[in-house]
Every structure is written in structure tokens, then in C-alpha cells.
PDB file of C-alpha atoms in Angstrom:
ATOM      1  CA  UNK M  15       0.000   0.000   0.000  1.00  0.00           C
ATOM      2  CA  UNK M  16       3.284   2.202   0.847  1.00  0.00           C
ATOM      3  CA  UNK M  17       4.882   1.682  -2.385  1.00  0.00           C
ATOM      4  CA  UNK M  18       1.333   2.586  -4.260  1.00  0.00           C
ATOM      5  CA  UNK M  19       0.823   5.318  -2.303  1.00  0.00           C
ATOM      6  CA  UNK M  20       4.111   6.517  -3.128  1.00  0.00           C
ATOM      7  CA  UNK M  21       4.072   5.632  -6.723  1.00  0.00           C
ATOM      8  CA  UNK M  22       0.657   7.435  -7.025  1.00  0.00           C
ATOM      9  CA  UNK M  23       2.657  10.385  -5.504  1.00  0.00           C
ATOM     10  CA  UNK M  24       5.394  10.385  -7.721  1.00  0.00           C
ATOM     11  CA  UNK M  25       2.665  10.659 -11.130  1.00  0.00           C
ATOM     12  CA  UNK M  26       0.512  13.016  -9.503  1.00  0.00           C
ATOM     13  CA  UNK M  27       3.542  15.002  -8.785  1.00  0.00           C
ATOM     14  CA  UNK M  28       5.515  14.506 -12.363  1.00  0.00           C
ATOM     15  CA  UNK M  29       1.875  15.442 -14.250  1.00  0.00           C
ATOM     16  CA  UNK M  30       1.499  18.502 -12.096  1.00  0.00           C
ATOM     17  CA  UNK M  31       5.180  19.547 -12.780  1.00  0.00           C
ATOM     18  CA  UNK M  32       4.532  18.868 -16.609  1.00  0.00           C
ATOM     19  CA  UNK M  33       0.964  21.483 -16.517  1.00  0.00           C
ATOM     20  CA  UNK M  34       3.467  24.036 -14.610  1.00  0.00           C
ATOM     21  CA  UNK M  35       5.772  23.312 -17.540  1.00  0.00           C
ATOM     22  CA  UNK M  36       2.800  23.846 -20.065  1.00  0.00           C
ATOM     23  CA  UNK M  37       1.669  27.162 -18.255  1.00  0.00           C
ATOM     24  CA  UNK M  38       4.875  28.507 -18.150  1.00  0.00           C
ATOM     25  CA  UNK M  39       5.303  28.154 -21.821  1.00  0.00           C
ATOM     26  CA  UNK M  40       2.349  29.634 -22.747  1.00  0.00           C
ATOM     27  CA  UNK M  41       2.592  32.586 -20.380  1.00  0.00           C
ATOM     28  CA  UNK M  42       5.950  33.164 -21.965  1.00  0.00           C
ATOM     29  CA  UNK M  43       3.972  32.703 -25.558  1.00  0.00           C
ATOM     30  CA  UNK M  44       1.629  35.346 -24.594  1.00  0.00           C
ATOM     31  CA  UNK M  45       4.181  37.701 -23.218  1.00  0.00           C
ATOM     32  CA  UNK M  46       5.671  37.655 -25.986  1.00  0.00           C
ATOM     33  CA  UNK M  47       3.113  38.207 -28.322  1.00  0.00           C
ATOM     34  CA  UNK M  48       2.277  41.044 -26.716  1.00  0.00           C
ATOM     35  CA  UNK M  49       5.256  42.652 -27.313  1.00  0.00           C
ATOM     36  CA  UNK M  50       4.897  41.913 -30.951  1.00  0.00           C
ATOM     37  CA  UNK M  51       2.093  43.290 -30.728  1.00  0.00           C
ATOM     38  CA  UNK M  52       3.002  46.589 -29.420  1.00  0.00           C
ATOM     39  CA  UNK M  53       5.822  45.989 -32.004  1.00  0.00           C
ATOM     40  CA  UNK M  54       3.299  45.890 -35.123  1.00  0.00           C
ATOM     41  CA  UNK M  55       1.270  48.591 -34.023  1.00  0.00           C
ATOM     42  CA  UNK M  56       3.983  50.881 -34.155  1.00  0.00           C
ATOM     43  CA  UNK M  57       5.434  49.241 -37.387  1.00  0.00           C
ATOM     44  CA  UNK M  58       2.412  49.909 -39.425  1.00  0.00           C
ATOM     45  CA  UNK M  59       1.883  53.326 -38.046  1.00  0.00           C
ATOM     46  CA  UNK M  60       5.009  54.319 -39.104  1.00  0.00           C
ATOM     47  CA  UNK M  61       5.561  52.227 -42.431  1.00  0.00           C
ATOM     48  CA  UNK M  62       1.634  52.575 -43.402  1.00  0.00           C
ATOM     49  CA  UNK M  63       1.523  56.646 -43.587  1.00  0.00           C
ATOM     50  CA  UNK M  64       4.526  57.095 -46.103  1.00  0.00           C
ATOM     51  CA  UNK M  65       3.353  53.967 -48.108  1.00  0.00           C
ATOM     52  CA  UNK M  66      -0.288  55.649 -48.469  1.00  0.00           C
ATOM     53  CA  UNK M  67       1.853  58.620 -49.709  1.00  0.00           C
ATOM     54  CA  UNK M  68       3.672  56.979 -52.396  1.00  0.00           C
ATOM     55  CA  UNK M  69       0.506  55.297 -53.109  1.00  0.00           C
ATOM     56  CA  UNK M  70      -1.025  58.575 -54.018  1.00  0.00           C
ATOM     57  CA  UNK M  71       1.888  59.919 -55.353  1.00  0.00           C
ATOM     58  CA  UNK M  72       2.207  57.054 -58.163  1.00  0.00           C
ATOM     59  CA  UNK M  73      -1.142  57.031 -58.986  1.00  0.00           C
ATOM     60  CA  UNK M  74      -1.218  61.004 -60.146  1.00  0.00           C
ATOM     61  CA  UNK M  75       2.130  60.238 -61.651  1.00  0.00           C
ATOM     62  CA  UNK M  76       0.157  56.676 -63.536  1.00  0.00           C
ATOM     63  CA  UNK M  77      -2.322  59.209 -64.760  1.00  0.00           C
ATOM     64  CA  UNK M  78      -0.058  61.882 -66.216  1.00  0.00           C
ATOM     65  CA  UNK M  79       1.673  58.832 -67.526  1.00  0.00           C
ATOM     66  CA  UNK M  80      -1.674  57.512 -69.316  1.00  0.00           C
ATOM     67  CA  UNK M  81      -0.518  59.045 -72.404  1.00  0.00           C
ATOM     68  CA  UNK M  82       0.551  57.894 -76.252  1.00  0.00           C
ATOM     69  CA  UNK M  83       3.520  60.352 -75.566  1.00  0.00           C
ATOM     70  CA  UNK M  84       4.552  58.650 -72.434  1.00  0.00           C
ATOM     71  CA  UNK M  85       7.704  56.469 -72.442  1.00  0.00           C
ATOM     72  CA  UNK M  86       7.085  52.739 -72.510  1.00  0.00           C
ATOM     73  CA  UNK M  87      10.001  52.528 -69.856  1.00  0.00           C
ATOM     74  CA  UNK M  88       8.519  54.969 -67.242  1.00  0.00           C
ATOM     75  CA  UNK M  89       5.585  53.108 -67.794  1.00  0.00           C
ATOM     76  CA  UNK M  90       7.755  49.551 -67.048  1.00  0.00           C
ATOM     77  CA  UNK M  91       9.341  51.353 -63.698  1.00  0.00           C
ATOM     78  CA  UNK M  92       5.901  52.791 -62.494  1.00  0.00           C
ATOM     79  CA  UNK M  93       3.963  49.246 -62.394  1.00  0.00           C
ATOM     80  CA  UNK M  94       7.344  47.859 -60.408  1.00  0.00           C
ATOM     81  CA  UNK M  95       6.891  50.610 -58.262  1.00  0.00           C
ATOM     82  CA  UNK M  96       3.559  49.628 -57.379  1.00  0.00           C
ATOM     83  CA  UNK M  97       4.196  46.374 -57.493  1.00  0.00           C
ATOM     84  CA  UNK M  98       7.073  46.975 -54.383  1.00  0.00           C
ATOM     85  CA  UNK M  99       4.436  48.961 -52.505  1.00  0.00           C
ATOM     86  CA  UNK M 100       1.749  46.773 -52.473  1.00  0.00           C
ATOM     87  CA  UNK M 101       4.159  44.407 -50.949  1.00  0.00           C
ATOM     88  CA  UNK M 102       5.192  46.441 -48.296  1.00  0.00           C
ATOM     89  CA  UNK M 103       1.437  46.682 -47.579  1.00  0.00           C
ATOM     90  CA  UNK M 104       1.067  42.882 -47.521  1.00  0.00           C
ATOM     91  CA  UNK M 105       4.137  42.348 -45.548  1.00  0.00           C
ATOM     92  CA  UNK M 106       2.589  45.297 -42.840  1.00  0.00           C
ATOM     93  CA  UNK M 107      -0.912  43.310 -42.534  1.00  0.00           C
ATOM     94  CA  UNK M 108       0.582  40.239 -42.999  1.00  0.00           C
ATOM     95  CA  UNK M 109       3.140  41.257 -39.635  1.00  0.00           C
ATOM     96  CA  UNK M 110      -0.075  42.384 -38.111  1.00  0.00           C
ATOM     97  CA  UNK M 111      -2.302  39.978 -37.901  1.00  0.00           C
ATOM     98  CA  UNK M 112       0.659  37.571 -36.447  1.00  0.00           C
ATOM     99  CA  UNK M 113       1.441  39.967 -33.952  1.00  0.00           C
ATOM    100  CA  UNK M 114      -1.925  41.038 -32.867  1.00  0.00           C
ATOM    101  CA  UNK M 115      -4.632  37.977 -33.538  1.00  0.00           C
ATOM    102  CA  UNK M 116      -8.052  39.151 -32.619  1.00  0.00           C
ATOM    103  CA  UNK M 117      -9.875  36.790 -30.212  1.00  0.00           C
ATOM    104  CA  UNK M 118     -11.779  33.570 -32.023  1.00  0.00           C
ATOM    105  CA  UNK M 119     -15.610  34.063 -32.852  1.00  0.00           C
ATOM    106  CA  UNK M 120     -16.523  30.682 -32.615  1.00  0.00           C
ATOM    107  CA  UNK M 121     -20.064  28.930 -34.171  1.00  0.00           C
ATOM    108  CA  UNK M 122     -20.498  25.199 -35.236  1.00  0.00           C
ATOM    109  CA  UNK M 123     -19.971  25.054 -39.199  1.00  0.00           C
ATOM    110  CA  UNK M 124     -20.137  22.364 -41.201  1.00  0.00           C
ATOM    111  CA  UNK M 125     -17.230  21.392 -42.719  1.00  0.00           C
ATOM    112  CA  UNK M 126     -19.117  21.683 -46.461  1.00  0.00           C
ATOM    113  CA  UNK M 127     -19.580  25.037 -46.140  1.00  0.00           C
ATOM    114  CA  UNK M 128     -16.281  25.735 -45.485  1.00  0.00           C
ATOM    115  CA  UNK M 129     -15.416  24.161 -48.526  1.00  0.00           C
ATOM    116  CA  UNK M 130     -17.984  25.705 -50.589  1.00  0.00           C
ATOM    117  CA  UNK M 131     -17.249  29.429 -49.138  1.00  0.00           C
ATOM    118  CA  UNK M 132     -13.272  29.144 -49.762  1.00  0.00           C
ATOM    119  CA  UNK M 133     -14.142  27.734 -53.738  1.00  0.00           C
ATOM    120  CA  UNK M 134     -16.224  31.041 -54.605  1.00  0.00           C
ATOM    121  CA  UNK M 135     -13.566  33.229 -53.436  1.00  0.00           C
ATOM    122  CA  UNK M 136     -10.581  31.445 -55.554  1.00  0.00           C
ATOM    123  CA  UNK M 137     -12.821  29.792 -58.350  1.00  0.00           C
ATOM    124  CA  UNK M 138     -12.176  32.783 -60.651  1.00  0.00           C
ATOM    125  CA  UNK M 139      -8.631  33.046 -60.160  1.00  0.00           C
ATOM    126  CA  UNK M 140      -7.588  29.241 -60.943  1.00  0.00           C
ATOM    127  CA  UNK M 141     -10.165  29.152 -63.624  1.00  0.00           C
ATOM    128  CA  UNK M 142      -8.098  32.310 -65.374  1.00  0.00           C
ATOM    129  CA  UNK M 143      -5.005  30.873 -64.712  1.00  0.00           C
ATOM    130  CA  UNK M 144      -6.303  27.094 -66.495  1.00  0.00           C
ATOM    131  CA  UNK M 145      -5.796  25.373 -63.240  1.00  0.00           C
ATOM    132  CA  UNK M 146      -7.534  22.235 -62.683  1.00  0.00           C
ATOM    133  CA  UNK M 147      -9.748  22.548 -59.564  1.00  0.00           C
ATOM    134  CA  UNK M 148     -11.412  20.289 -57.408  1.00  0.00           C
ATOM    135  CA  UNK M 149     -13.416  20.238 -54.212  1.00  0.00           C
ATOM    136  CA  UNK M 150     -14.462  16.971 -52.540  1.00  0.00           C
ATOM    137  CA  UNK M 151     -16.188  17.061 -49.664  1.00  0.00           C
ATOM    138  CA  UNK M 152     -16.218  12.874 -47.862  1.00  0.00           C
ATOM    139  CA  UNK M 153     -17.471  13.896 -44.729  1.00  0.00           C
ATOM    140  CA  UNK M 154     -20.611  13.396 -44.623  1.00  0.00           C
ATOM    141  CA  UNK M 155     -22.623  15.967 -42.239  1.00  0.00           C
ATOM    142  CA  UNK M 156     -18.979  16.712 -39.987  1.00  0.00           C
ATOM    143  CA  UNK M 157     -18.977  20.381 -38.398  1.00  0.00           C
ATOM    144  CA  UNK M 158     -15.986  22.104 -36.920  1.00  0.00           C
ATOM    145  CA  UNK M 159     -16.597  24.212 -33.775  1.00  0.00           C
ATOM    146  CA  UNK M 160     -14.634  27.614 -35.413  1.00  0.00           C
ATOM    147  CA  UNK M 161     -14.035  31.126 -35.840  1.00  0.00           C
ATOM    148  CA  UNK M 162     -15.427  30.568 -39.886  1.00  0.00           C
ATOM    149  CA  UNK M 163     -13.756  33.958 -41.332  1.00  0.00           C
ATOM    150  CA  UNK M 164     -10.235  33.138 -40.117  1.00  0.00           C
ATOM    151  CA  UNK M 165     -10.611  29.499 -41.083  1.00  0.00           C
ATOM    152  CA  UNK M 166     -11.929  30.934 -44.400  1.00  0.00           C
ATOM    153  CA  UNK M 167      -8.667  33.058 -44.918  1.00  0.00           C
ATOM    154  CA  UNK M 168      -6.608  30.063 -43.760  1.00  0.00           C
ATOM    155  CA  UNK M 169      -8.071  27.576 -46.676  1.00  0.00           C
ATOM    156  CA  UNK M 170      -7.754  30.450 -48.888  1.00  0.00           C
ATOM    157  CA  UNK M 171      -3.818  31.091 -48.263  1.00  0.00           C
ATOM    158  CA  UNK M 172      -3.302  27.628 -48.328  1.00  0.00           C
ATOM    159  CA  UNK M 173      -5.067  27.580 -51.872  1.00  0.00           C
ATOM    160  CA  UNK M 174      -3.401  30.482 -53.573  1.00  0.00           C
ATOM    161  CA  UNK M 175       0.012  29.154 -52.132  1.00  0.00           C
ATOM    162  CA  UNK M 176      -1.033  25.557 -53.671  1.00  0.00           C
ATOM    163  CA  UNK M 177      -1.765  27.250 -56.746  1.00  0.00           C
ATOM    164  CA  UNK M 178       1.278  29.064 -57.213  1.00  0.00           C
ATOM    165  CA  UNK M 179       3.537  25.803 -56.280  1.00  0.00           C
ATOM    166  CA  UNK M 180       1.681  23.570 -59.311  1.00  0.00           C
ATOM    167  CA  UNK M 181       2.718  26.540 -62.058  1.00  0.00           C
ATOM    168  CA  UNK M 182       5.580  26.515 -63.788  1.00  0.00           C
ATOM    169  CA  UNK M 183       6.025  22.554 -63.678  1.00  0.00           C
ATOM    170  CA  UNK M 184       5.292  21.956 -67.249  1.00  0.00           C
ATOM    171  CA  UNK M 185       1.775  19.877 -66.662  1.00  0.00           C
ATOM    172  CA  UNK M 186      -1.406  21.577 -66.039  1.00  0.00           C
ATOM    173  CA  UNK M 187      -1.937  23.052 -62.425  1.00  0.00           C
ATOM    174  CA  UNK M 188      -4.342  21.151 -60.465  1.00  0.00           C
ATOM    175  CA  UNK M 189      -5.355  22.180 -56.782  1.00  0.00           C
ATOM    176  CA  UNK M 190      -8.147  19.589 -54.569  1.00  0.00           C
ATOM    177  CA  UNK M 191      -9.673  20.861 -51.852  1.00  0.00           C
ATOM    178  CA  UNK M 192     -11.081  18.280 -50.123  1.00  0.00           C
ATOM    179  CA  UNK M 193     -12.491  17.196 -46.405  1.00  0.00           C
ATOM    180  CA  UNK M 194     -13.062  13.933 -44.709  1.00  0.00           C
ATOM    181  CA  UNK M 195     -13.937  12.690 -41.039  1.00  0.00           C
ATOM    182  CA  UNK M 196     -11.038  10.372 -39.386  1.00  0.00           C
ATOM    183  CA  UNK M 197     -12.455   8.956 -35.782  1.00  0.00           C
ATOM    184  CA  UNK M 198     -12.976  12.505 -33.399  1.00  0.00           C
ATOM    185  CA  UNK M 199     -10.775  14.603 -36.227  1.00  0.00           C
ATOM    186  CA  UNK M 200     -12.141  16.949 -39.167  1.00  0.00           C
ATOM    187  CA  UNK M 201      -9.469  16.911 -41.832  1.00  0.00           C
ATOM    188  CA  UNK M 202      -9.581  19.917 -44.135  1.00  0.00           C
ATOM    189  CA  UNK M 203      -6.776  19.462 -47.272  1.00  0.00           C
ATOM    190  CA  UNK M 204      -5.155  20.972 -49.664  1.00  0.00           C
ATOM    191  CA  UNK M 205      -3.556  19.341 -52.065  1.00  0.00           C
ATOM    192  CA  UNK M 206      -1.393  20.200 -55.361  1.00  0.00           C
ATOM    193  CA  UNK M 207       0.605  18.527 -58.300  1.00  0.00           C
ATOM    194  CA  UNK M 208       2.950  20.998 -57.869  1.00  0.00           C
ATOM    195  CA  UNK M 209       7.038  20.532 -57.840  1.00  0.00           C
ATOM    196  CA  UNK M 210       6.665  19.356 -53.958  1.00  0.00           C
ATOM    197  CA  UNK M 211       9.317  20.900 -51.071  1.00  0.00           C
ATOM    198  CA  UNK M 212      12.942  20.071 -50.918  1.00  0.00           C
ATOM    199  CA  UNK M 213      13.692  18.048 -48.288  1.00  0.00           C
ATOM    200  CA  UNK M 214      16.163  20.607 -46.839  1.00  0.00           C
ATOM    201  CA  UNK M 215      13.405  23.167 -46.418  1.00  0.00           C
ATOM    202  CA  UNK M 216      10.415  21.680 -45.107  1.00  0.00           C
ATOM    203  CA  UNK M 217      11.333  21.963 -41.380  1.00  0.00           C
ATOM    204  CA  UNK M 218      11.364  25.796 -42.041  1.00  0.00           C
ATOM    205  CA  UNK M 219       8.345  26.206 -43.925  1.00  0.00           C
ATOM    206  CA  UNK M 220       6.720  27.838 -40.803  1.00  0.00           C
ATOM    207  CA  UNK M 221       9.433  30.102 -39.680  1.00  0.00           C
ATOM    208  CA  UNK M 222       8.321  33.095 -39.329  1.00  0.00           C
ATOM    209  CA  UNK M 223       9.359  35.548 -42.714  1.00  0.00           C
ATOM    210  CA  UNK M 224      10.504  32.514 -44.687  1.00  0.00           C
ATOM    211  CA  UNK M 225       9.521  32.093 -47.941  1.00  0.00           C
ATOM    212  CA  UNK M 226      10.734  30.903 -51.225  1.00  0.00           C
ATOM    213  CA  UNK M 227       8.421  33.009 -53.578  1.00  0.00           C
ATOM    214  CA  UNK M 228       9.175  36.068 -55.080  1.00  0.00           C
ATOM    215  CA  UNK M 229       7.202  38.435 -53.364  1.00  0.00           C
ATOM    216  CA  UNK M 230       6.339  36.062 -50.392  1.00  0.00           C
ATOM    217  CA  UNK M 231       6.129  37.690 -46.911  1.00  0.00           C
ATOM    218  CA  UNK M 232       7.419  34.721 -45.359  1.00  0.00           C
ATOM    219  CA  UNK M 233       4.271  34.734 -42.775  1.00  0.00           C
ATOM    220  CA  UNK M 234       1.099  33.104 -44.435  1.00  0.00           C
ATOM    221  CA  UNK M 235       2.203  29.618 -43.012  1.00  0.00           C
ATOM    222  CA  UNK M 236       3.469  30.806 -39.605  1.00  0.00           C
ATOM    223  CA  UNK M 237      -0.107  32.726 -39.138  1.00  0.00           C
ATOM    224  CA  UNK M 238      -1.756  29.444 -40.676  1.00  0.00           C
ATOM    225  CA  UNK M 239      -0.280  27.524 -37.801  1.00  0.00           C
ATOM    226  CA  UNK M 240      -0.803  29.758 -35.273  1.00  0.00           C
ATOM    227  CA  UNK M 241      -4.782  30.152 -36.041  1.00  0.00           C
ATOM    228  CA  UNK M 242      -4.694  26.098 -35.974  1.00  0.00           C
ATOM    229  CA  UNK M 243      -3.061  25.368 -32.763  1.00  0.00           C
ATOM    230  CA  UNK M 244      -5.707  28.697 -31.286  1.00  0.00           C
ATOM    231  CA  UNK M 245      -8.377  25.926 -32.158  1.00  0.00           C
ATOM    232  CA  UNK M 246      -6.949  23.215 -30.928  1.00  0.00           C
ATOM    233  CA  UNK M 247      -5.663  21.583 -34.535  1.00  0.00           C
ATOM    234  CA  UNK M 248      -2.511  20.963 -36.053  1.00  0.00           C
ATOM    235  CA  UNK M 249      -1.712  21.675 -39.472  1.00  0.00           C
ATOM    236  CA  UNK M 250       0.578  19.359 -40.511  1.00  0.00           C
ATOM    237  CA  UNK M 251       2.361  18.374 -44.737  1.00  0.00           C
ATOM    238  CA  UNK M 252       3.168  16.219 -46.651  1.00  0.00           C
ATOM    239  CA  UNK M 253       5.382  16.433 -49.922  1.00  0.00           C
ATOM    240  CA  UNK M 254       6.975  14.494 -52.599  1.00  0.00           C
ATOM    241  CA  UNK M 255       9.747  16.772 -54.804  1.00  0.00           C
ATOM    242  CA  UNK M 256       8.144  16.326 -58.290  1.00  0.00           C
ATOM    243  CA  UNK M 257       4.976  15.704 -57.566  1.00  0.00           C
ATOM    244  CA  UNK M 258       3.329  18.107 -55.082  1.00  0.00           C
ATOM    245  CA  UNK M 259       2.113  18.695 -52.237  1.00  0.00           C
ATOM    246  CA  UNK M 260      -0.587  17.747 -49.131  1.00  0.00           C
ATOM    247  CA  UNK M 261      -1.367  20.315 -46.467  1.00  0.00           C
ATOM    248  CA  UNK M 262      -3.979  18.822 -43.908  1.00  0.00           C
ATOM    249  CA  UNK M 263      -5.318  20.772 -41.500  1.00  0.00           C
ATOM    250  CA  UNK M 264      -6.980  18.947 -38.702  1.00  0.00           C
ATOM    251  CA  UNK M 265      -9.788  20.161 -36.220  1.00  0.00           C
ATOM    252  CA  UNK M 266     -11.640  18.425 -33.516  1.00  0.00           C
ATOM    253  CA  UNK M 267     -15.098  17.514 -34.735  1.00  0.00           C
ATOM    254  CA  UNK M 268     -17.589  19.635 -33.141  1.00  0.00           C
ATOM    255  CA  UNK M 269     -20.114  18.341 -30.549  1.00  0.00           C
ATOM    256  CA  UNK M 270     -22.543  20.302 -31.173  1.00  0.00           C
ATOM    257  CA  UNK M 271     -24.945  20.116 -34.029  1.00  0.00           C
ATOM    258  CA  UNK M 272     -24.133  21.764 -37.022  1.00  0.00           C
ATOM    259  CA  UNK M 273     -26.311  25.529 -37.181  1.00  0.00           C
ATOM    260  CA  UNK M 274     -25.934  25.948 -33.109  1.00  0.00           C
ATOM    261  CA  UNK M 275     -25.487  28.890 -32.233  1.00  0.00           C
ATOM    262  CA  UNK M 276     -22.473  30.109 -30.482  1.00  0.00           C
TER     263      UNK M 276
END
């Protein structure tokens, strides 16, 4: 009875120590995304107001442009110009929402809608750019217990970035979209026939401001995993060099039924 009493001790005491352990971590999570936060918010201030400025600047300057007489070169180094600025504004926002994520609005929504919601935004886009897309939903009735507009941005990131990894491969682009029920798990994925991750990359992919596209901020995966773990998922990959990629994102399957109310 001693030596139970004792072992008993000894697990009650090691799982305790391992919550403290837990706590700790995420106390020093949130501390420091605060600071990030108070980071961003002066970033943006300060990078937003002179980028609003050139903003206005080159669009009177596109205008007085906007004629026959106008050098074809000017025109060449105005659309870069843009071009750099509306990346600065990305990388701002982008920087932002990491920094600062609002609190989760959560409601029960079927994992089909989800789906259906994040194939009307992109639809148009793949369609002009002759990609090959497809949305399968094999689970049947599921619902995710979420914050739908985040989730929504999430699929669509992971869409535009599945997209632009299947172009340039010398086959047609072709994106699936697709979610399935596995035991107490919603799996949401997105997969592409893209040229797949090099093996020495793939455990930076969600480093925060690394990226391998021109023009990438380097943050739509870190704030992809971030607004995962907040609901108590992982997002997790899989990838073959040559012939794509699989990003799964998983949730806990909601108790509730699906149209509760928060």
C-alpha cells in the first residue's frame, strides 16, 4: 500500500510539474506576443503613412503617364513601383495579424460550407489561370466548432500558395480541396501537383518571414499555424519533390450540431 501510495505520488507530482511546464510556456507565448504586438502597431503606423503617400503619389504620376507620348520605360518602372508597394502593404498586414490575432468568434460550421465558401472566393482566379480545380467534400454531415472567417482566410492562403507551387512545372496546375472525417478529427486538405518541397526546407516552412516566392512575406504559413493550434488543430504536410504537395489541417469535430449557435 506504501509503495502505491508513493508511486501514485510520484505521477501526480511529475503530471502537475509537466501542466506548470505547459503554463509557463504559454505565459511566456503570450508575453511575448504582446510585445509583438506593441511591435506591429507601431510598425504599421510608421511604415503605413509614407506607403499611403507613395501610393497617391504614383497614382497622379500613372495618370499623367496615361498618355501615347509617355515612355514605354517609365511606364515599365511605375507598375514595379507599385508592385514593391503593395508588398510592403502585404508584408505590414501580414506582420499584423501575427502579432496582434483578434480573439476567435466561434459557431459550429459544417465542414461543407467551409469548402464551398473558400471555392467562390478562388474559383475565378484558378479558372483564369487554367488550373484544374477540385473540391471533394467525404465527410458526410462533420462540423468544426470555429471562428469561420479566419478558417476561411486560412483555406484560402493555403489555396493560392497551392496554386502558385503547381505553375511553372510543365503539366497543367491542379489544386483539390477536399475534407473527410477520421475517428474525433475533421481533416480539411489541400492538395497540389505541384514541384513538392525540398527536403532541406520543409522543417522551415513555418518560420516566421521565410519564404521561397518572389514576393512572399514569409508569414502566411506561420499565421496558418498559429490560427490552428488557437483551435486546438494541427496543421501538418506532406510532400513528394516532383509531384506536389498535401497540407492537412486537422480540427476536432464539433459536438454540437451543425447551425448551433455560439
Amino acid at each position: 500500500l506504501t509503495v502505491a501510495i508513493v508511486v501514485m505520488a510520484f505521477l501526480l507530482i511529475s503530471a502537475l510539474f509537466r501542466r506548470g511546464q505547459r503554463l509557463e510556456a504559454q505565459a511566456a507565448e503570450a508575453e511575448r506576443l504582446a510585445y509583438l504586438g506593441t511591435l506591429a502597431a507601431g510598425l504599421a503606423h510608421e511604415i503605413r503613412n509614407p506607403l499611403n503617400s507613395l501610393s497617391l503619389n504614383m497614382q497622379m504620376l500613372e495618370e499623367d503617364l496615361a498618355t501615347p507620348q509617355a515612355a514605354t520605360g517609365q511606364k515599365k518602372l511605375l507598375s514595379i513601383t507599385r508592385s514593391e508597394i503593395a508588398r510592403l502593404e502585404r508584408l505590414v498586414s501580414d506582420f499584423l495579424s501575427y502579432a496582434r490575432p483578434r480573439p476567435l468568434r466561434l459557431r459550429t460550421v459544417p465542414a461543407a460550407e467551409l469548402l464551398e465558401r473558400a471555392r467562390d472566393v478562388v474559383a475565378r482566379e484558378f479558372a483564369l489561370r487554367g488550373a484544374i480545380f477540385e473540391v471533394a467534400d467525404e465527410s458526410p454531415g462533420a462540423a468544426v466548432r470555429v471562428d469561420d472567417e479566419q478558417l476561411q482566410q486560412l483555406l484560402i492562403n493555403l489555396l493560392q500558395n497551392a496554386l502558385a507551387a503547381s505553375e511553372g512545372t510543365g503539366r497543367p496546375p491542379r489544386v483539390v480541396l477536399r475534407a473527410r472525417r477520421e475517428g474525433p478529427r475533421v481533416l480539411l486538405e489541400v492538395e497540389d501537383n505541384g514541384a513538392g518541397i525540398p527536403a532541406e526546407i520543409r522543417e522551415r516552412i513555418f518560420e516566421l518571414f521565410f519564404s521561397t516566392r518572389k514576393g512572399g512575406t514569409g508569414l502566411g504559413l506561420a499565421i496558418a499555424e498559429r490560427v490552428v493550434r488557437a483551435h486546438g488543430g494541427e496543421l501538418t504536410f506532406e510532400s513528394e519533390v516532383g509531384k506536389g504537395s498535401l497540407f492537412r489541417v486537422a480540427l476536432p469535430l464539433a459536438v454540437a450540431q451543425p447551425g448551433t449557435p455560439a
